[in-house]
GROMACS .gro file of C-alpha atoms in nm:
model
  399
    1UNK     CA    1   0.315  -1.778  -3.584
    2UNK     CA    2   0.466  -1.582  -3.300
    3UNK     CA    3   0.500  -1.688  -2.940
    4UNK     CA    4   0.324  -1.534  -2.642
    5UNK     CA    5   0.531  -1.335  -2.411
    6UNK     CA    6   0.715  -1.500  -2.180
    7UNK     CA    7   0.605  -1.215  -1.913
    8UNK     CA    8   0.199  -1.256  -2.014
    9UNK     CA    9  -0.014  -1.351  -1.726
   10UNK     CA   10  -0.217  -1.654  -1.789
   11UNK     CA   11  -0.548  -1.460  -1.688
   12UNK     CA   12  -0.579  -1.083  -1.856
   13UNK     CA   13  -0.861  -0.895  -1.764
   14UNK     CA   14  -1.065  -0.693  -1.980
   15UNK     CA   15  -0.931  -0.359  -2.136
   16UNK     CA   16  -1.196  -0.172  -1.919
   17UNK     CA   17  -1.075  -0.306  -1.567
   18UNK     CA   18  -0.730  -0.202  -1.699
   19UNK     CA   19  -0.900   0.142  -1.753
   20UNK     CA   20  -1.059   0.158  -1.432
   21UNK     CA   21  -0.731   0.038  -1.259
   22UNK     CA   22  -0.529   0.298  -1.439
   23UNK     CA   23  -0.765   0.576  -1.281
   24UNK     CA   24  -0.782   0.483  -0.954
   25UNK     CA   25  -0.475   0.672  -0.822
   26UNK     CA   26  -0.609   0.974  -0.979
   27UNK     CA   27  -1.000   0.954  -0.858
   28UNK     CA   28  -0.939   0.717  -0.569
   29UNK     CA   29  -1.352   0.644  -0.506
   30UNK     CA   30  -1.341   0.435  -0.825
   31UNK     CA   31  -1.168   0.149  -0.598
   32UNK     CA   32  -1.528   0.105  -0.451
   33UNK     CA   33  -1.592  -0.102  -0.763
   34UNK     CA   34  -1.406  -0.376  -0.577
   35UNK     CA   35  -1.718  -0.490  -0.419
   36UNK     CA   36  -1.806  -0.640  -0.723
   37UNK     CA   37  -1.558  -0.927  -0.684
   38UNK     CA   38  -1.613  -1.012  -0.326
   39UNK     CA   39  -1.757  -1.346  -0.497
   40UNK     CA   40  -1.410  -1.425  -0.594
   41UNK     CA   41  -1.319  -1.491  -0.215
   42UNK     CA   42  -1.465  -1.889  -0.300
   43UNK     CA   43  -1.217  -1.952  -0.455
   44UNK     CA   44  -0.938  -1.908  -0.189
   45UNK     CA   45  -0.772  -2.227  -0.050
   46UNK     CA   46  -0.936  -2.326   0.212
   47UNK     CA   47  -0.678  -2.221   0.452
   48UNK     CA   48  -0.637  -1.900   0.326
   49UNK     CA   49  -1.087  -1.876   0.372
   50UNK     CA   50  -1.008  -1.952   0.739
   51UNK     CA   51  -0.757  -1.701   0.770
   52UNK     CA   52  -0.993  -1.430   0.650
   53UNK     CA   53  -1.261  -1.570   0.831
   54UNK     CA   54  -1.063  -1.553   1.165
   55UNK     CA   55  -0.964  -1.185   1.112
   56UNK     CA   56  -1.304  -1.081   0.972
   57UNK     CA   57  -1.451  -1.266   1.318
   58UNK     CA   58  -1.174  -1.066   1.536
   59UNK     CA   59  -1.247  -0.741   1.433
   60UNK     CA   60  -1.630  -0.785   1.473
   61UNK     CA   61  -1.595  -0.962   1.814
   62UNK     CA   62  -1.350  -0.655   1.901
   63UNK     CA   63  -1.598  -0.424   1.847
   64UNK     CA   64  -1.845  -0.553   2.108
   65UNK     CA   65  -1.581  -0.469   2.379
   66UNK     CA   66  -1.577  -0.092   2.278
   67UNK     CA   67  -1.730   0.214   2.470
   68UNK     CA   68  -1.966   0.240   2.194
   69UNK     CA   69  -2.050  -0.115   2.025
   70UNK     CA   70  -2.316  -0.057   1.822
   71UNK     CA   71  -2.120   0.208   1.669
   72UNK     CA   72  -1.802   0.002   1.659
   73UNK     CA   73  -1.998  -0.301   1.510
   74UNK     CA   74  -2.117  -0.119   1.206
   75UNK     CA   75  -1.760   0.062   1.133
   76UNK     CA   76  -1.587  -0.250   1.189
   77UNK     CA   77  -1.814  -0.418   0.957
   78UNK     CA   78  -1.796  -0.162   0.683
   79UNK     CA   79  -1.417  -0.161   0.735
   80UNK     CA   80  -1.394  -0.538   0.687
   81UNK     CA   81  -1.604  -0.558   0.404
   82UNK     CA   82  -1.363  -0.347   0.232
   83UNK     CA   83  -1.043  -0.491   0.314
   84UNK     CA   84  -1.229  -0.819   0.198
   85UNK     CA   85  -1.321  -0.706  -0.129
   86UNK     CA   86  -0.936  -0.542  -0.199
   87UNK     CA   87  -0.832  -0.917  -0.101
   88UNK     CA   88  -1.107  -1.020  -0.381
   89UNK     CA   89  -0.955  -0.778  -0.611
   90UNK     CA   90  -0.651  -0.955  -0.599
   91UNK     CA   91  -0.804  -1.264  -0.624
   92UNK     CA   92  -0.978  -1.181  -0.964
   93UNK     CA   93  -0.644  -1.033  -1.124
   94UNK     CA   94  -0.500  -1.381  -1.011
   95UNK     CA   95  -0.160  -1.211  -1.126
   96UNK     CA   96   0.065  -0.923  -0.975
   97UNK     CA   97   0.156  -0.810  -1.368
   98UNK     CA   98  -0.222  -0.713  -1.405
   99UNK     CA   99  -0.155  -0.445  -1.169
  100UNK     CA  100   0.059  -0.277  -1.414
  101UNK     CA  101  -0.194  -0.013  -1.534
  102UNK     CA  102  -0.163   0.155  -1.190
  103UNK     CA  103   0.162   0.274  -1.301
  104UNK     CA  104   0.002   0.535  -1.557
  105UNK     CA  105  -0.231   0.648  -1.304
  106UNK     CA  106   0.073   0.748  -1.055
  107UNK     CA  107   0.260   0.915  -1.345
  108UNK     CA  108  -0.009   1.154  -1.390
  109UNK     CA  109  -0.017   1.206  -1.028
  110UNK     CA  110   0.355   1.250  -1.019
  111UNK     CA  111   0.333   1.535  -1.277
  112UNK     CA  112   0.010   1.734  -1.116
  113UNK     CA  113   0.240   1.709  -0.789
  114UNK     CA  114   0.565   1.912  -0.973
  115UNK     CA  115   0.325   2.119  -1.186
  116UNK     CA  116   0.128   2.236  -0.874
  117UNK     CA  117   0.387   2.287  -0.645
  118UNK     CA  118   0.607   2.481  -0.873
  119UNK     CA  119   0.271   2.669  -1.032
  120UNK     CA  120   0.211   2.759  -0.681
  121UNK     CA  121   0.523   2.789  -0.481
  122UNK     CA  122   0.771   2.776  -0.720
  123UNK     CA  123   1.114   2.611  -0.645
  124UNK     CA  124   1.064   2.732  -0.278
  125UNK     CA  125   0.811   2.491  -0.262
  126UNK     CA  126   0.982   2.176  -0.395
  127UNK     CA  127   1.294   2.303  -0.137
  128UNK     CA  128   0.991   2.270   0.129
  129UNK     CA  129   0.884   1.924  -0.013
  130UNK     CA  130   0.715   1.814  -0.274
  131UNK     CA  131   0.353   1.801  -0.268
  132UNK     CA  132   0.020   1.708  -0.446
  133UNK     CA  133  -0.335   1.855  -0.359
  134UNK     CA  134  -0.489   1.577  -0.193
  135UNK     CA  135  -0.194   1.320  -0.167
  136UNK     CA  136   0.018   1.375   0.158
  137UNK     CA  137   0.397   1.427   0.098
  138UNK     CA  138   0.454   1.081   0.240
  139UNK     CA  139   0.182   0.912   0.069
  140UNK     CA  140   0.356   1.064  -0.257
  141UNK     CA  141   0.684   0.939  -0.189
  142UNK     CA  142   0.521   0.569  -0.121
  143UNK     CA  143   0.333   0.559  -0.435
  144UNK     CA  144   0.632   0.696  -0.596
  145UNK     CA  145   0.816   0.382  -0.465
  146UNK     CA  146   0.580   0.158  -0.615
  147UNK     CA  147   0.591   0.306  -0.917
  148UNK     CA  148   0.951   0.240  -0.911
  149UNK     CA  149   0.896  -0.156  -0.858
  150UNK     CA  150   0.640  -0.153  -1.119
  151UNK     CA  151   0.863   0.015  -1.361
  152UNK     CA  152   1.205  -0.237  -1.231
  153UNK     CA  153   1.000  -0.539  -1.243
  154UNK     CA  154   0.843  -0.538  -1.587
  155UNK     CA  155   0.944  -0.698  -1.803
  156UNK     CA  156   0.851  -0.781  -2.220
  157UNK     CA  157   0.718  -0.580  -2.469
  158UNK     CA  158   0.887  -0.250  -2.614
  159UNK     CA  159   1.001  -0.070  -2.277
  160UNK     CA  160   1.112   0.278  -2.392
  161UNK     CA  161   0.909   0.430  -2.194
  162UNK     CA  162   1.090   0.265  -1.849
  163UNK     CA  163   1.369   0.545  -1.826
  164UNK     CA  164   1.156   0.861  -1.840
  165UNK     CA  165   0.895   0.673  -1.622
  166UNK     CA  166   1.172   0.606  -1.351
  167UNK     CA  167   1.332   0.898  -1.362
  168UNK     CA  168   0.983   1.087  -1.278
  169UNK     CA  169   0.903   0.855  -1.025
  170UNK     CA  170   1.284   0.867  -0.856
  171UNK     CA  171   1.267   1.227  -0.911
  172UNK     CA  172   0.921   1.226  -0.726
  173UNK     CA  173   1.079   0.985  -0.436
  174UNK     CA  174   1.379   1.255  -0.380
  175UNK     CA  175   1.179   1.541  -0.392
  176UNK     CA  176   0.892   1.424  -0.138
  177UNK     CA  177   1.208   1.363   0.122
  178UNK     CA  178   1.014   1.095   0.316
  179UNK     CA  179   1.221   0.819   0.509
  180UNK     CA  180   0.909   0.602   0.554
  181UNK     CA  181   0.906   0.509   0.171
  182UNK     CA  182   1.316   0.502   0.189
  183UNK     CA  183   1.262   0.220   0.428
  184UNK     CA  184   0.960   0.084   0.216
  185UNK     CA  185   1.232   0.073  -0.098
  186UNK     CA  186   1.494  -0.049   0.089
  187UNK     CA  187   1.352  -0.339   0.285
  188UNK     CA  188   1.117  -0.455   0.006
  189UNK     CA  189   1.338  -0.446  -0.277
  190UNK     CA  190   1.611  -0.662  -0.046
  191UNK     CA  191   1.303  -0.900   0.064
  192UNK     CA  192   1.261  -0.906  -0.344
  193UNK     CA  193   1.638  -0.995  -0.362
  194UNK     CA  194   1.625  -1.261  -0.102
  195UNK     CA  195   1.291  -1.444  -0.162
  196UNK     CA  196   1.186  -1.403  -0.539
  197UNK     CA  197   1.452  -1.693  -0.663
  198UNK     CA  198   1.545  -1.697  -1.049
  199UNK     CA  199   1.330  -1.367  -1.039
  200UNK     CA  200   1.578  -1.167  -0.863
  201UNK     CA  201   1.743  -0.842  -0.972
  202UNK     CA  202   2.066  -0.709  -0.818
  203UNK     CA  203   2.032  -0.397  -0.969
  204UNK     CA  204   1.687  -0.311  -0.757
  205UNK     CA  205   1.889  -0.203  -0.502
  206UNK     CA  206   2.030   0.066  -0.679
  207UNK     CA  207   1.738   0.257  -0.628
  208UNK     CA  208   1.812   0.290  -0.272
  209UNK     CA  209   2.163   0.295  -0.310
  210UNK     CA  210   2.149   0.646  -0.539
  211UNK     CA  211   1.900   0.789  -0.292
  212UNK     CA  212   2.115   0.727  -0.046
  213UNK     CA  213   2.398   0.830  -0.251
  214UNK     CA  214   2.258   1.159  -0.329
  215UNK     CA  215   2.137   1.247   0.027
  216UNK     CA  216   2.512   1.190   0.138
  217UNK     CA  217   2.644   1.442  -0.096
  218UNK     CA  218   2.413   1.681  -0.041
  219UNK     CA  219   2.512   1.658   0.346
  220UNK     CA  220   2.831   1.659   0.304
  221UNK     CA  221   2.823   1.925   0.064
  222UNK     CA  222   2.616   2.116   0.156
  223UNK     CA  223   2.429   2.113  -0.192
  224UNK     CA  224   2.058   2.285  -0.201
  225UNK     CA  225   1.869   1.966  -0.223
  226UNK     CA  226   1.672   2.005   0.148
  227UNK     CA  227   1.389   1.722   0.083
  228UNK     CA  228   1.700   1.494   0.019
  229UNK     CA  229   1.877   1.566   0.289
  230UNK     CA  230   1.568   1.503   0.517
  231UNK     CA  231   1.603   1.123   0.416
  232UNK     CA  232   1.879   1.074   0.693
  233UNK     CA  233   1.739   1.269   0.922
  234UNK     CA  234   1.717   1.033   1.225
  235UNK     CA  235   1.445   1.263   1.430
  236UNK     CA  236   1.136   1.109   1.509
  237UNK     CA  237   0.909   1.460   1.429
  238UNK     CA  238   0.687   1.379   1.749
  239UNK     CA  239   0.574   1.001   1.673
  240UNK     CA  240   0.686   0.896   2.057
  241UNK     CA  241   0.462   1.120   2.176
  242UNK     CA  242   0.173   0.972   1.932
  243UNK     CA  243   0.270   0.655   2.039
  244UNK     CA  244   0.253   0.694   2.413
  245UNK     CA  245  -0.129   0.871   2.335
  246UNK     CA  246  -0.208   0.549   2.152
  247UNK     CA  247  -0.101   0.316   2.442
  248UNK     CA  248  -0.251   0.553   2.676
  249UNK     CA  249  -0.598   0.525   2.494
  250UNK     CA  250  -0.569   0.187   2.483
  251UNK     CA  251  -0.549   0.103   2.807
  252UNK     CA  252  -0.892   0.270   2.841
  253UNK     CA  253  -1.043  -0.036   2.680
  254UNK     CA  254  -0.751  -0.311   2.658
  255UNK     CA  255  -0.992  -0.549   2.530
  256UNK     CA  256  -1.212  -0.427   2.226
  257UNK     CA  257  -0.993  -0.082   2.183
  258UNK     CA  258  -1.217   0.234   2.144
  259UNK     CA  259  -1.335   0.139   1.788
  260UNK     CA  260  -1.296   0.155   1.459
  261UNK     CA  261  -1.203   0.519   1.322
  262UNK     CA  262  -1.292   0.661   1.688
  263UNK     CA  263  -0.898   0.688   1.809
  264UNK     CA  264  -0.842   1.015   1.694
  265UNK     CA  265  -0.938   1.229   2.016
  266UNK     CA  266  -0.752   0.961   2.230
  267UNK     CA  267  -0.439   1.105   2.025
  268UNK     CA  268  -0.394   1.409   2.203
  269UNK     CA  269  -0.058   1.539   2.034
  270UNK     CA  270  -0.213   1.561   1.677
  271UNK     CA  271  -0.573   1.612   1.795
  272UNK     CA  272  -0.493   1.943   1.945
  273UNK     CA  273  -0.390   2.109   1.621
  274UNK     CA  274  -0.763   2.041   1.498
  275UNK     CA  275  -0.830   2.030   1.139
  276UNK     CA  276  -0.556   1.987   0.867
  277UNK     CA  277  -0.548   1.949   0.520
  278UNK     CA  278  -0.259   1.825   0.345
  279UNK     CA  279   0.062   2.062   0.385
  280UNK     CA  280   0.087   2.143   0.051
  281UNK     CA  281  -0.235   2.318   0.093
  282UNK     CA  282  -0.175   2.439   0.422
  283UNK     CA  283   0.120   2.646   0.243
  284UNK     CA  284  -0.076   2.777  -0.012
  285UNK     CA  285  -0.327   2.928   0.288
  286UNK     CA  286  -0.637   2.688   0.206
  287UNK     CA  287  -0.796   2.622   0.543
  288UNK     CA  288  -1.015   2.318   0.603
  289UNK     CA  289  -1.376   2.393   0.540
  290UNK     CA  290  -1.592   2.377   0.816
  291UNK     CA  291  -1.808   2.096   0.694
  292UNK     CA  292  -1.513   1.862   0.722
  293UNK     CA  293  -1.375   1.978   1.051
  294UNK     CA  294  -1.590   1.780   1.250
  295UNK     CA  295  -1.471   1.472   1.080
  296UNK     CA  296  -1.082   1.539   1.145
  297UNK     CA  297  -1.033   1.327   1.413
  298UNK     CA  298  -1.109   1.013   1.172
  299UNK     CA  299  -0.822   1.021   0.955
  300UNK     CA  300  -0.548   1.095   1.249
  301UNK     CA  301  -0.296   0.805   1.273
  302UNK     CA  302  -0.093   0.640   1.553
  303UNK     CA  303   0.187   0.640   1.308
  304UNK     CA  304   0.217   0.283   1.384
  305UNK     CA  305  -0.001   0.009   1.211
  306UNK     CA  306   0.009  -0.227   1.531
  307UNK     CA  307  -0.036   0.025   1.773
  308UNK     CA  308  -0.297   0.209   1.557
  309UNK     CA  309  -0.510  -0.112   1.537
  310UNK     CA  310  -0.454  -0.204   1.921
  311UNK     CA  311  -0.605   0.144   2.007
  312UNK     CA  312  -0.897   0.092   1.811
  313UNK     CA  313  -0.987  -0.274   1.825
  314UNK     CA  314  -0.809  -0.395   2.120
  315UNK     CA  315  -0.610  -0.709   2.214
  316UNK     CA  316  -0.878  -0.932   1.970
  317UNK     CA  317  -0.843  -0.718   1.691
  318UNK     CA  318  -0.479  -0.693   1.668
  319UNK     CA  319  -0.473  -1.075   1.704
  320UNK     CA  320  -0.664  -1.100   1.399
  321UNK     CA  321  -0.480  -0.842   1.218
  322UNK     CA  322  -0.139  -0.990   1.305
  323UNK     CA  323  -0.255  -1.318   1.177
  324UNK     CA  324  -0.376  -1.204   0.805
  325UNK     CA  325  -0.052  -1.006   0.769
  326UNK     CA  326   0.186  -1.283   0.887
  327UNK     CA  327   0.001  -1.544   0.670
  328UNK     CA  328   0.019  -1.302   0.347
  329UNK     CA  329   0.372  -1.260   0.416
  330UNK     CA  330   0.453  -1.630   0.425
  331UNK     CA  331   0.224  -1.663   0.120
  332UNK     CA  332   0.424  -1.384  -0.031
  333UNK     CA  333   0.778  -1.586   0.000
  334UNK     CA  334   0.592  -1.913  -0.132
  335UNK     CA  335   0.497  -1.674  -0.463
  336UNK     CA  336   0.852  -1.601  -0.563
  337UNK     CA  337   0.679  -1.276  -0.719
  338UNK     CA  338   0.919  -1.004  -0.687
  339UNK     CA  339   0.635  -0.735  -0.668
  340UNK     CA  340   0.426  -0.934  -0.442
  341UNK     CA  341   0.717  -0.971  -0.214
  342UNK     CA  342   0.825  -0.611  -0.244
  343UNK     CA  343   0.501  -0.450  -0.160
  344UNK     CA  344   0.380  -0.667   0.127
  345UNK     CA  345   0.719  -0.657   0.301
  346UNK     CA  346   0.837  -0.302   0.233
  347UNK     CA  347   0.495  -0.173   0.345
  348UNK     CA  348   0.524  -0.366   0.671
  349UNK     CA  349   0.840  -0.232   0.726
  350UNK     CA  350   0.679   0.127   0.700
  351UNK     CA  351   0.408   0.021   0.913
  352UNK     CA  352   0.647   0.084   1.199
  353UNK     CA  353   0.703   0.433   1.159
  354UNK     CA  354   0.324   0.504   0.984
  355UNK     CA  355   0.027   0.309   0.929
  356UNK     CA  356  -0.047   0.223   0.540
  357UNK     CA  357  -0.302  -0.062   0.541
  358UNK     CA  358  -0.575   0.162   0.718
  359UNK     CA  359  -0.876   0.198   0.491
  360UNK     CA  360  -0.957   0.431   0.307
  361UNK     CA  361  -0.636   0.604   0.145
  362UNK     CA  362  -0.573   0.739  -0.161
  363UNK     CA  363  -0.533   0.358  -0.338
  364UNK     CA  364  -0.183   0.264  -0.145
  365UNK     CA  365  -0.358   0.105   0.155
  366UNK     CA  366  -0.584  -0.060  -0.066
  367UNK     CA  367  -0.311  -0.193  -0.286
  368UNK     CA  368  -0.112  -0.381  -0.019
  369UNK     CA  369  -0.473  -0.575   0.047
  370UNK     CA  370  -0.503  -0.647  -0.316
  371UNK     CA  371  -0.169  -0.778  -0.321
  372UNK     CA  372  -0.205  -0.987  -0.039
  373UNK     CA  373  -0.547  -1.119  -0.238
  374UNK     CA  374  -0.263  -1.208  -0.515
  375UNK     CA  375  -0.050  -1.352  -0.282
  376UNK     CA  376  -0.304  -1.583  -0.118
  377UNK     CA  377  -0.426  -1.717  -0.465
  378UNK     CA  378  -0.097  -1.791  -0.659
  379UNK     CA  379   0.004  -2.064  -0.521
  380UNK     CA  380  -0.311  -2.241  -0.572
  381UNK     CA  381  -0.332  -2.148  -0.962
  382UNK     CA  382   0.013  -2.286  -1.069
  383UNK     CA  383  -0.111  -2.679  -0.921
  384UNK     CA  384  -0.414  -2.665  -1.137
  385UNK     CA  385  -0.221  -2.486  -1.453
  386UNK     CA  386   0.028  -2.788  -1.451
  387UNK     CA  387  -0.237  -3.087  -1.373
  388UNK     CA  388  -0.435  -2.943  -1.633
  389UNK     CA  389  -0.136  -2.954  -1.856
  390UNK     CA  390  -0.082  -3.304  -1.763
  391UNK     CA  391  -0.456  -3.434  -1.808
  392UNK     CA  392  -0.421  -3.269  -2.161
  393UNK     CA  393  -0.112  -3.439  -2.240
  394UNK     CA  394  -0.289  -3.751  -2.115
  395UNK     CA  395  -0.610  -3.729  -2.353
  396UNK     CA  396  -0.390  -3.626  -2.654
  397UNK     CA  397  -0.167  -3.982  -2.596
  398UNK     CA  398  -0.505  -4.169  -2.575
  399UNK     CA  399  -0.552  -4.036  -2.892
   0.00000   0.00000   0.00000
């Protein structure tokens, strides 16, 4: 009899769930199936439930202090319910290793990005930064970082595919040329190294070192790798103006903010440009449809998660967000799981210069909340498993 792999999770979801996870990066609306898992929140430890209740309560209460309370209350309820559904998915999956099927969909996205960019713009398009029809360039780089972590932390089984998968993810990350994902990769990998205990991997830092090395060589020897050069660029690309607009907008309604998904008109630096699709589509002269233009302000972000939440939900809503994020990070440390630690700490670092936890997204923001759900549950799972093993052993002794 062969023993199970040491890297096999205690719980493995049905095959159709794995297929669903693999398809989510390709067709993001599939993550709406998460609402079926909401009942799993009842299995969380009591402290975790209190934290989630406090978070949900602050989001709804904040909506009552906005300029349009009824609209804000409905939107806050919808967003909070979606966040709780994503956390519930993490509770259902129980183990971060059950998120591995996401990698297959992510690899399809990378191949699509390279194929579409080369087919429509050639090598010049890659030099202008690799893009994707419905993933923003920064999002593409961030998803590549997640794929690198999945590849790096995957143990057991026949892993002949790890090298080509990792190289495709690394090439996509470099060609996207986004500094936010580089910050994510560095902070997340360092956090895993510091907190993952026996599962730490010194070599995960090689990913960040390789990226920085290529960027340095590109700038030193004038190599034709413009996206890679951008990784060492210290320009804020106008973010300071967006941050200023967010603060000024918050000051109009400091207690409850201006309401979820209603902060766009206050971000005048971005709002004045009107409706814009992904840079890749814009380079191909594909304009924003008129039916979409009227909603373009909905997806404008303050390029800092806490300023964005402050603008939309005020002091009350921001307090709830900081509480649930802080508690999730603490639980991640206690989990000693390198993937949980990397995602939660890496994404949190990137939130300084972007917003990668605001739902809905192309699946990366949802991933943060799903991983948070795994973190909130994992300490509780280990104790019952150990207790059950002890009780079974005592029962055998009595026999």
